Amino acid sequence: MSESIISVERVTKQVQDSTGVLTILHEIEFALAARQSAAIVGASGSGKSTLLSIIAGLDTPSTGTVRLAGHDLFALGEDARAAVRAAQLGFVFQSFQLLGNLNALENVMLPLELQGRNDARALATEMLRRVGLGERLSHYPKVLSGGEQQRVALARAFVVKPAVLLADEPTGSLDFATGEKVMELMFELNRESGTTLVLVTHDRGIAARCDRQLHIEAGRLVVAEAV
């Protein structure tokens, strides 16, 4: 296996609640090579989304660290972590997270504009065509279906050619048939771009399509199996 692009090293997450200290994650440890795909699976409340947030550097572990593309995320300050995210990561969420005051084209252009790209419009237009929305460029999220909104979100995530794509229950808000189409598109784009994919899902069928499955139970990594 090539050098790891993601290395999760003995990550523990604890929070204080009315009953005392609650351990959400307990010494999670695994590594992924470039171009690998991994599904994080487990019951609701098992810590999957918390783990994904820590991998992204959006949440901080109580102990342990994450190395992303050679960067020790939690040895960096918040601004430096944000810069690593901007350079290395793409995100797809269950709730789409599109900006309602921007149309489809503007939503996809936004991360390119933040990078200072002067070809943002052309790249965003081509990516929207790639996901089948070439006729929806000027449409705002409120007039797009759930499947169309998630395809805009995929276009926005992949247009910057991220080294790593993090997806949190990307079909959770969609009906089965639409979800199947969206996942087929996600895996197709992922193969084309050579991105490392980390996917949180309840769907065992989706998980089985990934190179590895990371099973979380009550905050512990109980199985890290290769498919």
PDB file of C-alpha atoms in Angstrom:
ATOM      1  CA  MET A   1       0.000   0.000   0.000  1.00  0.00           C
ATOM      2  CA  SER A   2       1.220   3.511  -0.777  1.00  0.00           C
ATOM      3  CA  GLU A   3       1.849   6.113   1.892  1.00  0.00           C
ATOM      4  CA  SER A   4      -1.292   6.987   3.833  1.00  0.00           C
ATOM      5  CA  ILE A   5      -3.171  10.120   2.852  1.00  0.00           C
ATOM      6  CA  ILE A   6      -5.308   9.823   6.009  1.00  0.00           C
ATOM      7  CA  SER A   7      -3.942   8.484   9.271  1.00  0.00           C
ATOM      8  CA  VAL A   8      -6.206   8.432  12.329  1.00  0.00           C
ATOM      9  CA  GLU A   9      -4.014   7.848  15.373  1.00  0.00           C
ATOM     10  CA  ARG A  10      -5.544   6.707  18.692  1.00  0.00           C
ATOM     11  CA  VAL A  11      -8.350   9.252  18.510  1.00  0.00           C
ATOM     12  CA  THR A  12     -10.563   9.561  21.581  1.00  0.00           C
ATOM     13  CA  LYS A  13     -13.410  12.047  21.995  1.00  0.00           C
ATOM     14  CA  GLN A  14     -14.966  12.737  25.380  1.00  0.00           C
ATOM     15  CA  VAL A  15     -17.565  15.282  26.430  1.00  0.00           C
ATOM     16  CA  GLN A  16     -18.971  16.272  29.808  1.00  0.00           C
ATOM     17  CA  ASP A  17     -22.695  15.847  30.399  1.00  0.00           C
ATOM     18  CA  SER A  18     -24.968  15.825  33.445  1.00  0.00           C
ATOM     19  CA  THR A  19     -23.959  12.260  34.314  1.00  0.00           C
ATOM     20  CA  GLY A  20     -20.235  12.819  34.009  1.00  0.00           C
ATOM     21  CA  VAL A  21     -17.763  12.096  31.221  1.00  0.00           C
ATOM     22  CA  LEU A  22     -19.217  10.549  28.065  1.00  0.00           C
ATOM     23  CA  THR A  23     -16.787   8.813  25.699  1.00  0.00           C
ATOM     24  CA  ILE A  24     -18.009   9.204  22.114  1.00  0.00           C
ATOM     25  CA  LEU A  25     -14.917   7.700  20.456  1.00  0.00           C
ATOM     26  CA  HIS A  26     -12.367   5.409  22.062  1.00  0.00           C
ATOM     27  CA  GLU A  27      -8.846   5.147  20.598  1.00  0.00           C
ATOM     28  CA  ILE A  28      -9.857   4.897  16.935  1.00  0.00           C
ATOM     29  CA  GLU A  29      -6.935   4.023  14.694  1.00  0.00           C
ATOM     30  CA  PHE A  30      -6.729   3.326  10.957  1.00  0.00           C
ATOM     31  CA  ALA A  31      -5.060   4.608   7.790  1.00  0.00           C
ATOM     32  CA  LEU A  32      -6.155   5.020   4.181  1.00  0.00           C
ATOM     33  CA  ALA A  33      -4.007   5.219   1.076  1.00  0.00           C
ATOM     34  CA  ALA A  34      -4.634   7.618  -1.785  1.00  0.00           C
ATOM     35  CA  ARG A  35      -7.519   6.543  -4.052  1.00  0.00           C
ATOM     36  CA  GLN A  36      -8.962   4.132  -1.468  1.00  0.00           C
ATOM     37  CA  SER A  37     -12.631   4.280  -0.484  1.00  0.00           C
ATOM     38  CA  ALA A  38     -13.854   3.492   3.008  1.00  0.00           C
ATOM     39  CA  ALA A  39     -17.334   3.285   4.524  1.00  0.00           C
ATOM     40  CA  ILE A  40     -17.805   4.111   8.201  1.00  0.00           C
ATOM     41  CA  VAL A  41     -20.794   2.069   9.326  1.00  0.00           C
ATOM     42  CA  GLY A  42     -22.597   1.630  12.620  1.00  0.00           C
ATOM     43  CA  ALA A  43     -25.825   2.319  14.465  1.00  0.00           C
ATOM     44  CA  SER A  44     -27.104   5.836  15.109  1.00  0.00           C
ATOM     45  CA  GLY A  45     -25.173   7.367  17.983  1.00  0.00           C
ATOM     46  CA  SER A  46     -22.147   5.137  17.503  1.00  0.00           C
ATOM     47  CA  GLY A  47     -19.855   8.085  16.769  1.00  0.00           C
ATOM     48  CA  LYS A  48     -19.632   7.915  12.965  1.00  0.00           C
ATOM     49  CA  SER A  49     -20.349  11.568  12.204  1.00  0.00           C
ATOM     50  CA  THR A  50     -18.137  12.729  15.087  1.00  0.00           C
ATOM     51  CA  LEU A  51     -15.284  10.708  13.611  1.00  0.00           C
ATOM     52  CA  LEU A  52     -15.858  12.253  10.183  1.00  0.00           C
ATOM     53  CA  SER A  53     -15.825  15.760  11.705  1.00  0.00           C
ATOM     54  CA  ILE A  54     -12.515  14.999  13.430  1.00  0.00           C
ATOM     55  CA  ILE A  55     -10.996  13.670  10.198  1.00  0.00           C
ATOM     56  CA  ALA A  56     -11.984  16.994   8.620  1.00  0.00           C
ATOM     57  CA  GLY A  57     -10.477  18.990  11.485  1.00  0.00           C
ATOM     58  CA  LEU A  58     -13.888  20.531  12.195  1.00  0.00           C
ATOM     59  CA  ASP A  59     -14.029  18.923  15.641  1.00  0.00           C
ATOM     60  CA  THR A  60     -11.061  18.295  17.922  1.00  0.00           C
ATOM     61  CA  PRO A  61     -10.240  14.980  19.624  1.00  0.00           C
ATOM     62  CA  SER A  62      -9.675  14.729  23.357  1.00  0.00           C
ATOM     63  CA  THR A  63      -6.575  12.648  22.656  1.00  0.00           C
ATOM     64  CA  GLY A  64      -4.861  11.432  19.509  1.00  0.00           C
ATOM     65  CA  THR A  65      -4.491  13.125  16.162  1.00  0.00           C
ATOM     66  CA  VAL A  66      -5.264  12.940  12.441  1.00  0.00           C
ATOM     67  CA  ARG A  67      -2.680  13.300   9.701  1.00  0.00           C
ATOM     68  CA  LEU A  68      -4.119  14.486   6.412  1.00  0.00           C
ATOM     69  CA  ALA A  69      -1.873  14.608   3.346  1.00  0.00           C
ATOM     70  CA  GLY A  70       1.147  14.866   5.635  1.00  0.00           C
ATOM     71  CA  HIS A  71      -0.318  17.535   7.922  1.00  0.00           C
ATOM     72  CA  ASP A  72      -0.794  16.849  11.642  1.00  0.00           C
ATOM     73  CA  LEU A  73      -4.155  18.638  11.826  1.00  0.00           C
ATOM     74  CA  PHE A  74      -4.215  19.204  15.560  1.00  0.00           C
ATOM     75  CA  ALA A  75      -0.695  20.566  15.713  1.00  0.00           C
ATOM     76  CA  LEU A  76      -2.034  23.404  13.522  1.00  0.00           C
ATOM     77  CA  GLY A  77      -4.027  26.454  14.511  1.00  0.00           C
ATOM     78  CA  GLU A  78      -7.589  26.930  13.282  1.00  0.00           C
ATOM     79  CA  ASP A  79      -6.601  29.110  10.323  1.00  0.00           C
ATOM     80  CA  ALA A  80      -3.969  26.618   9.167  1.00  0.00           C
ATOM     81  CA  ARG A  81      -6.444  23.722   9.509  1.00  0.00           C
ATOM     82  CA  ALA A  82      -8.948  25.687   7.433  1.00  0.00           C
ATOM     83  CA  ALA A  83      -6.286  26.187   4.763  1.00  0.00           C
ATOM     84  CA  VAL A  84      -5.587  22.437   4.667  1.00  0.00           C
ATOM     85  CA  ARG A  85      -9.323  21.752   4.332  1.00  0.00           C
ATOM     86  CA  ALA A  86      -9.627  24.222   1.475  1.00  0.00           C
ATOM     87  CA  ALA A  87      -6.684  22.649  -0.342  1.00  0.00           C
ATOM     88  CA  GLN A  88      -7.365  18.960   0.299  1.00  0.00           C
ATOM     89  CA  LEU A  89     -11.015  18.251   1.155  1.00  0.00           C
ATOM     90  CA  GLY A  90     -14.405  18.127  -0.498  1.00  0.00           C
ATOM     91  CA  PHE A  91     -17.647  17.622   1.459  1.00  0.00           C
ATOM     92  CA  VAL A  92     -21.051  16.137   0.681  1.00  0.00           C
ATOM     93  CA  PHE A  93     -23.757  16.257   3.369  1.00  0.00           C
ATOM     94  CA  GLN A  94     -27.150  14.645   3.887  1.00  0.00           C
ATOM     95  CA  SER A  95     -28.791  18.085   3.938  1.00  0.00           C
ATOM     96  CA  PHE A  96     -26.987  19.282   0.744  1.00  0.00           C
ATOM     97  CA  GLN A  97     -25.746  22.536   2.396  1.00  0.00           C
ATOM     98  CA  LEU A  98     -26.319  24.628  -0.715  1.00  0.00           C
ATOM     99  CA  LEU A  99     -26.555  28.406  -0.367  1.00  0.00           C
ATOM    100  CA  GLY A 100     -30.162  29.370  -1.100  1.00  0.00           C
ATOM    101  CA  ASN A 101     -29.303  32.845  -2.397  1.00  0.00           C
ATOM    102  CA  LEU A 102     -26.996  31.402  -5.074  1.00  0.00           C
ATOM    103  CA  ASN A 103     -28.096  29.492  -8.161  1.00  0.00           C
ATOM    104  CA  ALA A 104     -26.646  26.108  -9.098  1.00  0.00           C
ATOM    105  CA  LEU A 105     -23.795  27.579 -11.120  1.00  0.00           C
ATOM    106  CA  GLU A 106     -22.890  30.085  -8.410  1.00  0.00           C
ATOM    107  CA  ASN A 107     -22.920  27.365  -5.719  1.00  0.00           C
ATOM    108  CA  VAL A 108     -20.426  25.299  -7.722  1.00  0.00           C
ATOM    109  CA  MET A 109     -18.311  28.336  -8.625  1.00  0.00           C
ATOM    110  CA  LEU A 110     -17.958  29.416  -5.000  1.00  0.00           C
ATOM    111  CA  PRO A 111     -15.100  27.097  -3.858  1.00  0.00           C
ATOM    112  CA  LEU A 112     -13.208  27.878  -7.066  1.00  0.00           C
ATOM    113  CA  GLU A 113     -13.625  31.612  -6.494  1.00  0.00           C
ATOM    114  CA  LEU A 114     -12.350  31.178  -2.939  1.00  0.00           C
ATOM    115  CA  GLN A 115      -9.232  29.638  -4.473  1.00  0.00           C
ATOM    116  CA  GLY A 116      -8.871  32.691  -6.714  1.00  0.00           C
ATOM    117  CA  ARG A 117      -9.503  30.766  -9.936  1.00  0.00           C
ATOM    118  CA  ASN A 118     -10.285  32.981 -12.925  1.00  0.00           C
ATOM    119  CA  ASP A 119     -11.811  30.045 -14.829  1.00  0.00           C
ATOM    120  CA  ALA A 120     -14.409  29.299 -12.135  1.00  0.00           C
ATOM    121  CA  ARG A 121     -17.428  29.824 -14.386  1.00  0.00           C
ATOM    122  CA  ALA A 122     -16.165  27.533 -17.141  1.00  0.00           C
ATOM    123  CA  LEU A 123     -15.115  24.767 -14.745  1.00  0.00           C
ATOM    124  CA  ALA A 124     -18.367  24.937 -12.767  1.00  0.00           C
ATOM    125  CA  THR A 125     -20.455  24.895 -15.949  1.00  0.00           C
ATOM    126  CA  GLU A 126     -18.628  21.818 -17.241  1.00  0.00           C
ATOM    127  CA  MET A 127     -18.991  19.989 -13.914  1.00  0.00           C
ATOM    128  CA  LEU A 128     -22.723  20.698 -13.762  1.00  0.00           C
ATOM    129  CA  ARG A 129     -23.056  19.319 -17.278  1.00  0.00           C
ATOM    130  CA  ARG A 130     -21.089  16.277 -16.127  1.00  0.00           C
ATOM    131  CA  VAL A 131     -23.663  15.566 -13.395  1.00  0.00           C
ATOM    132  CA  GLY A 132     -26.566  16.059 -15.795  1.00  0.00           C
ATOM    133  CA  LEU A 133     -27.575  19.578 -14.790  1.00  0.00           C
ATOM    134  CA  GLY A 134     -26.451  21.544 -17.809  1.00  0.00           C
ATOM    135  CA  GLU A 135     -29.997  22.874 -18.211  1.00  0.00           C
ATOM    136  CA  ARG A 136     -30.282  23.917 -14.544  1.00  0.00           C
ATOM    137  CA  LEU A 137     -27.388  26.354 -14.229  1.00  0.00           C
ATOM    138  CA  SER A 138     -29.534  29.346 -13.299  1.00  0.00           C
ATOM    139  CA  HIS A 139     -31.952  27.447 -11.036  1.00  0.00           C
ATOM    140  CA  TYR A 140     -31.931  28.152  -7.299  1.00  0.00           C
ATOM    141  CA  PRO A 141     -31.944  25.307  -4.748  1.00  0.00           C
ATOM    142  CA  LYS A 142     -35.582  25.880  -3.758  1.00  0.00           C
ATOM    143  CA  VAL A 143     -36.782  24.897  -7.255  1.00  0.00           C
ATOM    144  CA  LEU A 144     -34.516  21.855  -7.563  1.00  0.00           C
ATOM    145  CA  SER A 145     -35.526  18.368  -6.438  1.00  0.00           C
ATOM    146  CA  GLY A 146     -33.593  16.658  -3.638  1.00  0.00           C
ATOM    147  CA  GLY A 147     -31.696  14.539  -6.154  1.00  0.00           C
ATOM    148  CA  GLU A 148     -30.820  17.591  -8.216  1.00  0.00           C
ATOM    149  CA  GLN A 149     -29.630  19.461  -5.135  1.00  0.00           C
ATOM    150  CA  GLN A 150     -27.391  16.561  -4.169  1.00  0.00           C
ATOM    151  CA  ARG A 151     -25.958  16.478  -7.697  1.00  0.00           C
ATOM    152  CA  VAL A 152     -25.158  20.193  -7.365  1.00  0.00           C
ATOM    153  CA  ALA A 153     -23.449  19.341  -4.065  1.00  0.00           C
ATOM    154  CA  LEU A 154     -21.437  16.586  -5.792  1.00  0.00           C
ATOM    155  CA  ALA A 155     -20.416  19.009  -8.540  1.00  0.00           C
ATOM    156  CA  ARG A 156     -19.329  21.557  -5.933  1.00  0.00           C
ATOM    157  CA  ALA A 157     -17.309  18.925  -4.064  1.00  0.00           C
ATOM    158  CA  PHE A 158     -15.525  17.463  -7.091  1.00  0.00           C
ATOM    159  CA  VAL A 159     -14.935  20.652  -9.084  1.00  0.00           C
ATOM    160  CA  VAL A 160     -11.918  21.571  -6.930  1.00  0.00           C
ATOM    161  CA  LYS A 161     -10.382  18.106  -7.479  1.00  0.00           C
ATOM    162  CA  PRO A 162      -9.966  17.359  -3.763  1.00  0.00           C
ATOM    163  CA  ALA A 163      -7.489  14.761  -2.570  1.00  0.00           C
ATOM    164  CA  VAL A 164     -10.124  13.503  -0.101  1.00  0.00           C
ATOM    165  CA  LEU A 165     -13.918  13.544  -0.275  1.00  0.00           C
ATOM    166  CA  LEU A 166     -15.871  13.217   2.980  1.00  0.00           C
ATOM    167  CA  ALA A 167     -19.546  12.263   2.648  1.00  0.00           C
ATOM    168  CA  ASP A 168     -21.954  12.103   5.595  1.00  0.00           C
ATOM    169  CA  GLU A 169     -25.090  10.040   4.791  1.00  0.00           C
ATOM    170  CA  PRO A 170     -25.313  11.566   1.293  1.00  0.00           C
ATOM    171  CA  THR A 171     -28.503   9.649   0.428  1.00  0.00           C
ATOM    172  CA  GLY A 172     -30.195  10.098   3.800  1.00  0.00           C
ATOM    173  CA  SER A 173     -32.633  12.742   2.528  1.00  0.00           C
ATOM    174  CA  LEU A 174     -33.424  10.968  -0.751  1.00  0.00           C
ATOM    175  CA  ASP A 175     -35.805   8.205  -1.774  1.00  0.00           C
ATOM    176  CA  PHE A 176     -34.241   4.841  -2.637  1.00  0.00           C
ATOM    177  CA  ALA A 177     -34.220   5.181  -6.425  1.00  0.00           C
ATOM    178  CA  THR A 178     -32.841   8.722  -6.368  1.00  0.00           C
ATOM    179  CA  GLY A 179     -30.277   7.732  -3.756  1.00  0.00           C
ATOM    180  CA  GLU A 180     -29.091   4.860  -5.942  1.00  0.00           C
ATOM    181  CA  LYS A 181     -28.562   7.220  -8.885  1.00  0.00           C
ATOM    182  CA  VAL A 182     -26.713   9.749  -6.728  1.00  0.00           C
ATOM    183  CA  MET A 183     -24.407   7.081  -5.288  1.00  0.00           C
ATOM    184  CA  GLU A 184     -23.674   5.669  -8.738  1.00  0.00           C
ATOM    185  CA  LEU A 185     -22.674   9.163  -9.823  1.00  0.00           C
ATOM    186  CA  MET A 186     -20.546   9.698  -6.708  1.00  0.00           C
ATOM    187  CA  PHE A 187     -18.592   6.479  -7.234  1.00  0.00           C
ATOM    188  CA  GLU A 188     -18.179   7.255 -10.937  1.00  0.00           C
ATOM    189  CA  LEU A 189     -16.827  10.744 -10.237  1.00  0.00           C
ATOM    190  CA  ASN A 190     -14.614   9.316  -7.521  1.00  0.00           C
ATOM    191  CA  ARG A 191     -13.060   6.772  -9.910  1.00  0.00           C
ATOM    192  CA  GLU A 192     -12.489   9.429 -12.554  1.00  0.00           C
ATOM    193  CA  SER A 193     -10.831  11.881 -10.168  1.00  0.00           C
ATOM    194  CA  GLY A 194      -8.794   9.387  -8.119  1.00  0.00           C
ATOM    195  CA  THR A 195     -10.086  10.889  -4.883  1.00  0.00           C
ATOM    196  CA  THR A 196      -9.870   9.131  -1.537  1.00  0.00           C
ATOM    197  CA  LEU A 197     -13.461   8.668  -0.334  1.00  0.00           C
ATOM    198  CA  VAL A 198     -14.600   8.403   3.286  1.00  0.00           C
ATOM    199  CA  LEU A 199     -18.319   7.764   3.479  1.00  0.00           C
ATOM    200  CA  VAL A 200     -20.596   7.560   6.525  1.00  0.00           C
ATOM    201  CA  THR A 201     -23.623   5.401   5.766  1.00  0.00           C
ATOM    202  CA  HIS A 202     -26.272   3.158   7.302  1.00  0.00           C
ATOM    203  CA  ASP A 203     -26.688   1.387   3.963  1.00  0.00           C
ATOM    204  CA  ARG A 204     -24.777  -1.917   3.875  1.00  0.00           C
ATOM    205  CA  GLY A 205     -25.167  -2.087   0.106  1.00  0.00           C
ATOM    206  CA  ILE A 206     -23.408   1.240  -0.324  1.00  0.00           C
ATOM    207  CA  ALA A 207     -20.747   0.239   2.205  1.00  0.00           C
ATOM    208  CA  ALA A 208     -20.060  -2.973   0.290  1.00  0.00           C
ATOM    209  CA  ARG A 209     -19.057  -0.939  -2.758  1.00  0.00           C
ATOM    210  CA  CYS A 210     -16.145   0.630  -0.861  1.00  0.00           C
ATOM    211  CA  ASP A 211     -12.649  -0.857  -0.619  1.00  0.00           C
ATOM    212  CA  ARG A 212     -12.878  -1.002   3.177  1.00  0.00           C
ATOM    213  CA  GLN A 213     -15.566  -1.016   5.840  1.00  0.00           C
ATOM    214  CA  LEU A 214     -14.891   0.527   9.259  1.00  0.00           C
ATOM    215  CA  HIS A 215     -17.472  -0.739  11.753  1.00  0.00           C
ATOM    216  CA  ILE A 216     -18.020   1.492  14.775  1.00  0.00           C
ATOM    217  CA  GLU A 217     -19.877   0.206  17.838  1.00  0.00           C
ATOM    218  CA  ALA A 218     -20.364   2.441  20.887  1.00  0.00           C
ATOM    219  CA  GLY A 219     -17.419   4.576  19.875  1.00  0.00           C
ATOM    220  CA  ARG A 220     -15.010   1.710  19.218  1.00  0.00           C
ATOM    221  CA  LEU A 221     -13.624   0.469  15.928  1.00  0.00           C
ATOM    222  CA  VAL A 222     -14.597  -3.203  16.086  1.00  0.00           C
ATOM    223  CA  VAL A 223     -13.928  -4.245  12.481  1.00  0.00           C
ATOM    224  CA  ALA A 224     -11.767  -2.643   9.798  1.00  0.00           C
ATOM    225  CA  GLU A 225     -12.259  -5.023   6.918  1.00  0.00           C
ATOM    226  CA  ALA A 226     -11.162  -4.839   3.304  1.00  0.00           C
ATOM    227  CA  VAL A 227     -13.710  -5.825   0.687  1.00  0.00           C
TER     228      VAL A 227
END
